[in-house]
XYZ file of C-alpha atoms in Angstrom:
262
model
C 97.823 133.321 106.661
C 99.918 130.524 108.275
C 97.027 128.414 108.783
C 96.774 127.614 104.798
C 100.284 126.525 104.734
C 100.011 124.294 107.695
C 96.800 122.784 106.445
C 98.601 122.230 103.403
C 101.097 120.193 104.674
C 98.238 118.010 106.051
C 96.780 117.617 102.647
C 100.310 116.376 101.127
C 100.992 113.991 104.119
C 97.648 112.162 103.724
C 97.571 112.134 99.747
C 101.208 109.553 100.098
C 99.333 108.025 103.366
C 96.343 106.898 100.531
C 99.226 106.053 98.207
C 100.908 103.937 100.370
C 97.237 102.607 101.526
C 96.666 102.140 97.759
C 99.656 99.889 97.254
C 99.241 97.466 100.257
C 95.563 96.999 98.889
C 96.846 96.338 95.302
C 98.761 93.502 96.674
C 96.522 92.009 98.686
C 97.316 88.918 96.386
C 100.776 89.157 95.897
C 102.721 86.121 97.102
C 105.232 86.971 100.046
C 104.246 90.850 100.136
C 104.754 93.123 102.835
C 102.470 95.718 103.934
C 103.898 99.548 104.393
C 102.753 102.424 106.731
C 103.179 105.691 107.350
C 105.140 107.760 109.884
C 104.386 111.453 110.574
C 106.168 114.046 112.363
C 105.460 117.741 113.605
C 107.461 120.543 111.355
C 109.457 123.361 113.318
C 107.085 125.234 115.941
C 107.252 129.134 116.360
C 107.880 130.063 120.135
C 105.793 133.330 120.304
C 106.175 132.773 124.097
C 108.520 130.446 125.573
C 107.045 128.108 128.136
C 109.241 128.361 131.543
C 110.078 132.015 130.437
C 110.068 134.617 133.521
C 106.456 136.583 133.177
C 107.541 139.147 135.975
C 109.711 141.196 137.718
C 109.199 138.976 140.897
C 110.450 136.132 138.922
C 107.529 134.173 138.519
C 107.346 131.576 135.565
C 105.278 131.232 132.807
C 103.580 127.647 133.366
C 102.451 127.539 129.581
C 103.877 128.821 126.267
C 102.451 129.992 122.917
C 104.158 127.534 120.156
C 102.966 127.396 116.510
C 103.361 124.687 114.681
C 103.878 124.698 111.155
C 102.840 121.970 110.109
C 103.673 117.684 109.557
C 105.868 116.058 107.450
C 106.751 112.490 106.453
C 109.400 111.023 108.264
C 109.368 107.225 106.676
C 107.297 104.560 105.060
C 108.161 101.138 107.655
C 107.999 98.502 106.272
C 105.796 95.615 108.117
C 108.056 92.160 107.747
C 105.157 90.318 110.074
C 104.278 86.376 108.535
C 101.404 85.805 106.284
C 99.131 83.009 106.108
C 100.406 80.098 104.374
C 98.410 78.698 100.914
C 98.293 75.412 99.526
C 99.084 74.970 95.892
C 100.464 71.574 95.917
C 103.336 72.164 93.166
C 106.738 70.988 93.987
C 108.809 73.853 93.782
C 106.153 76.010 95.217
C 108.317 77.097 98.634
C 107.355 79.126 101.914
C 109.139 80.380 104.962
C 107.905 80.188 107.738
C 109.478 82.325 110.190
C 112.254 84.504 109.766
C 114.420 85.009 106.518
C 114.648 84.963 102.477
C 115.115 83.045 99.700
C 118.694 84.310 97.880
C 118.744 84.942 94.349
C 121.395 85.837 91.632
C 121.124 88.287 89.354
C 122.420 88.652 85.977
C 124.618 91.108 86.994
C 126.272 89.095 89.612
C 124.530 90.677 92.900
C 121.610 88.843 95.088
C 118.435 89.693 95.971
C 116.459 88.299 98.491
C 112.778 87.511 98.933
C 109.509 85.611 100.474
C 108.615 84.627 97.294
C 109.012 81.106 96.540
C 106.818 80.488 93.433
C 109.917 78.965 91.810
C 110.565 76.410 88.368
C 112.765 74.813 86.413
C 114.783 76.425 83.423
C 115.422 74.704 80.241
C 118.778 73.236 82.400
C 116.601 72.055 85.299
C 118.328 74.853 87.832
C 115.782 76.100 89.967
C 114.643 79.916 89.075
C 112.101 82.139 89.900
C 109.425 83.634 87.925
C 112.104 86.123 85.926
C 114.614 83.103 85.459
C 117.577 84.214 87.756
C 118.961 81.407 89.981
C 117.946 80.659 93.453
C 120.864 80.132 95.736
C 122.757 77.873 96.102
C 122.448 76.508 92.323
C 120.763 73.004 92.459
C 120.277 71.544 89.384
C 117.188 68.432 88.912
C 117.964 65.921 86.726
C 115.338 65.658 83.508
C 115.054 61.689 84.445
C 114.355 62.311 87.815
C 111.053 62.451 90.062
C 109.258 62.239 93.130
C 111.005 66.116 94.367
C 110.851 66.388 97.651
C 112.099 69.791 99.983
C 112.176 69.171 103.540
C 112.146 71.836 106.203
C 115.347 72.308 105.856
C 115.523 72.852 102.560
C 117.214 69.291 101.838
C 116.126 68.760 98.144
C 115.426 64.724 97.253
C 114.518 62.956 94.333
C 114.119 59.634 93.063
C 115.836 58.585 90.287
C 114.915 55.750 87.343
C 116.191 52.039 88.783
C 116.492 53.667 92.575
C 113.384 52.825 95.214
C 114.940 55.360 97.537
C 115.531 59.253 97.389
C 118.905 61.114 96.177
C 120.032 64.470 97.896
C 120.624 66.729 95.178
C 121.365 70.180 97.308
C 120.450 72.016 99.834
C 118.993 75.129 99.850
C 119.739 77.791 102.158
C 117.737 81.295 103.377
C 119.471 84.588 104.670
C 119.026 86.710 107.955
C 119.199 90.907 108.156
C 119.780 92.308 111.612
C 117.279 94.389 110.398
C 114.930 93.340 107.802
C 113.017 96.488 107.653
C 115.929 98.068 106.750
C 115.558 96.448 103.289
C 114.951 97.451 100.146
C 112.255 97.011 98.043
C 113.386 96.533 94.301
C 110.273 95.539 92.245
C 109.650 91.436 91.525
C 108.795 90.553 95.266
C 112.794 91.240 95.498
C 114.318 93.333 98.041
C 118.654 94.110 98.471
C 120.605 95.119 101.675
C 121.168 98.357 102.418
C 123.525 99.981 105.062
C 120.300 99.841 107.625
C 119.664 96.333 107.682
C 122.912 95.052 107.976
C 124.924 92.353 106.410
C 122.950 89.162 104.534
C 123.668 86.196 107.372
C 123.682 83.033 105.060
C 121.875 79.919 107.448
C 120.439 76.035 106.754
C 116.528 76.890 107.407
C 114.915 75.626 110.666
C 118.609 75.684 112.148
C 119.928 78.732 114.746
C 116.641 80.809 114.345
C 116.546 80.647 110.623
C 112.555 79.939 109.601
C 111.780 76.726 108.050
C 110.455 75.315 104.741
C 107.235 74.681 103.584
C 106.893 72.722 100.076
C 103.831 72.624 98.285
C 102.910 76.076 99.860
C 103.168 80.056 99.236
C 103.259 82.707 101.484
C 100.553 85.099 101.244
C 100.468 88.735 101.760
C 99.957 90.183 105.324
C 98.019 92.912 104.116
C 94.716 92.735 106.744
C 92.204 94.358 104.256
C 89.732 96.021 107.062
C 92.419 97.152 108.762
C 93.407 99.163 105.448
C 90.140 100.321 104.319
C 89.794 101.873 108.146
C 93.232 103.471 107.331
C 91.661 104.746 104.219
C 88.485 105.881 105.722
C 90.732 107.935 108.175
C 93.113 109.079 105.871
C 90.473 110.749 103.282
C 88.784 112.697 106.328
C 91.645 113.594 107.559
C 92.273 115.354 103.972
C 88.749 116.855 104.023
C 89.382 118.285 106.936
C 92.758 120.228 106.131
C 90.918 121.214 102.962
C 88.219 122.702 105.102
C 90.985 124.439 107.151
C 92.219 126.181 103.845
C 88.788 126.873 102.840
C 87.873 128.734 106.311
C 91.375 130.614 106.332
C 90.503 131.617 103.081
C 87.412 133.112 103.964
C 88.732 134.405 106.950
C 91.651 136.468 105.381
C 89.169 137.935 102.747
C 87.026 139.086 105.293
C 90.009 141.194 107.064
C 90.981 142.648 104.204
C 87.387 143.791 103.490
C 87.439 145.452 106.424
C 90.771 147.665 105.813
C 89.343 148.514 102.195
């Protein structure tokens, strides 16, 4: 019976809508995370009775068909780059955007990455790095003597050195544009890398041309809305029992046609 298959394909298209429900929830805390959803489409419908087809001899047109659908599949998993809230730590190198772009990073093997994530330190050179030790971009380097680090909003990096009653530019950070920033990837470590679909990085001085600005002392915080996702959730799980119940009554129904051919 059709109807088991079709139901079926409900059942696999809301078990990775609860996955990707599941993930967004496990990051609820994770700093500069973006939320994902879900996009369905129909499957390929069976015309037992084309709609617009002539019904008679006197030409007169069928104002409804008979189409069977087979089904739903999953077209894509968006991803949501909306801003989250902003948190206060109060550490220096703690950085957030606020507005549009990414911090650039470089990896070992000599490609970039880009992300919200701004929970950055110092390595054992006093380069600033992020939590896995790769370089932020461009390389700025604070000297061991120095103090008083300041990051403006755009990205202007000061300090105060010993003997000096005024601040030293050491660098200046910059953050990076997509066309498309869905069209990103997501690589693991709050890290994402271009792809085709979102377009060349566009390298820009923050709080300049459109490019977001710089908040020290501050993370950005997931923009995972958690009622929102536990009404997904709720939705998602019925939505399951229900195609379940669908194979379950198909089920019964077939066995009770056969019983009656016996």
């Amino acid at each position: 019976m059709q109807a088991v298959h079709t139901a079926a394909t409900g059942m696999a298209a809301q078990e990775l809508n609860v996955q990707v429900i599941s993930n967004n929830i496990a990051n609820l805390r994770t700093t500069g995370f973006k939320k994902q959803t879900v996009a369905f489409q129909d499957l390929i419908y069976e015309h037992l009775r084309r709609v617009g087809a002539q019904a008679s001899d006197q030409g007169t047109i069928l104002p409804v068909g008979i189409d069977i659908g087979g089904g739903v599949k999953t077209v894509g998993t968006p991803r949501s780059m909306t801003q989250g809230t902003l948190s206060q730590t109060g550490n220096d190198l703690d950085l957030a955007i606020t507005g549009d772009g990414f911090f650039k990073i470089l990896m070992p093997d000599g490609t970039f990455q880009y992300t919200r994530d701004g929970t950055f330190q110092m390595d054992n050179q006093g380069r600033i790095v992020t939590a896995q030790g790769n370089l932020v971009q461009p390389t700025i380097t604070i000297p061991n003597n120095a103090s008083g680090i300041t990051v403006n909003a755009q990205g202007t990096i000061s300090v105060t050195l010993p003997g000096s009653t005024t601040s030293n530019i050491i660098g200046q950070l910059q953050i990076t544009r997509f066309i498309n920033k869905a069209g990103l990837m997501p690589v693991g470590n709050n890290q994402f890398t271009e792809t085709p679909s979102s377009g060349p990085p566009q390298d820009g001085v923050a709080n300049q041309e459109g490019y977001g600005s710089i908040t020290q002392g501050s993370l950005e915080q997931a923009n995972v809305d958690v009622v929102s996702e536990m009404s997904e959730l709720i939705a998602a799980q019925r939505a399951y029992e229900m195609n379940a119940k669908v194979i379950s009554a198909a089920d019964q129904m077939l066995q009770s046609t056969t019983a009656l051919f016996r």
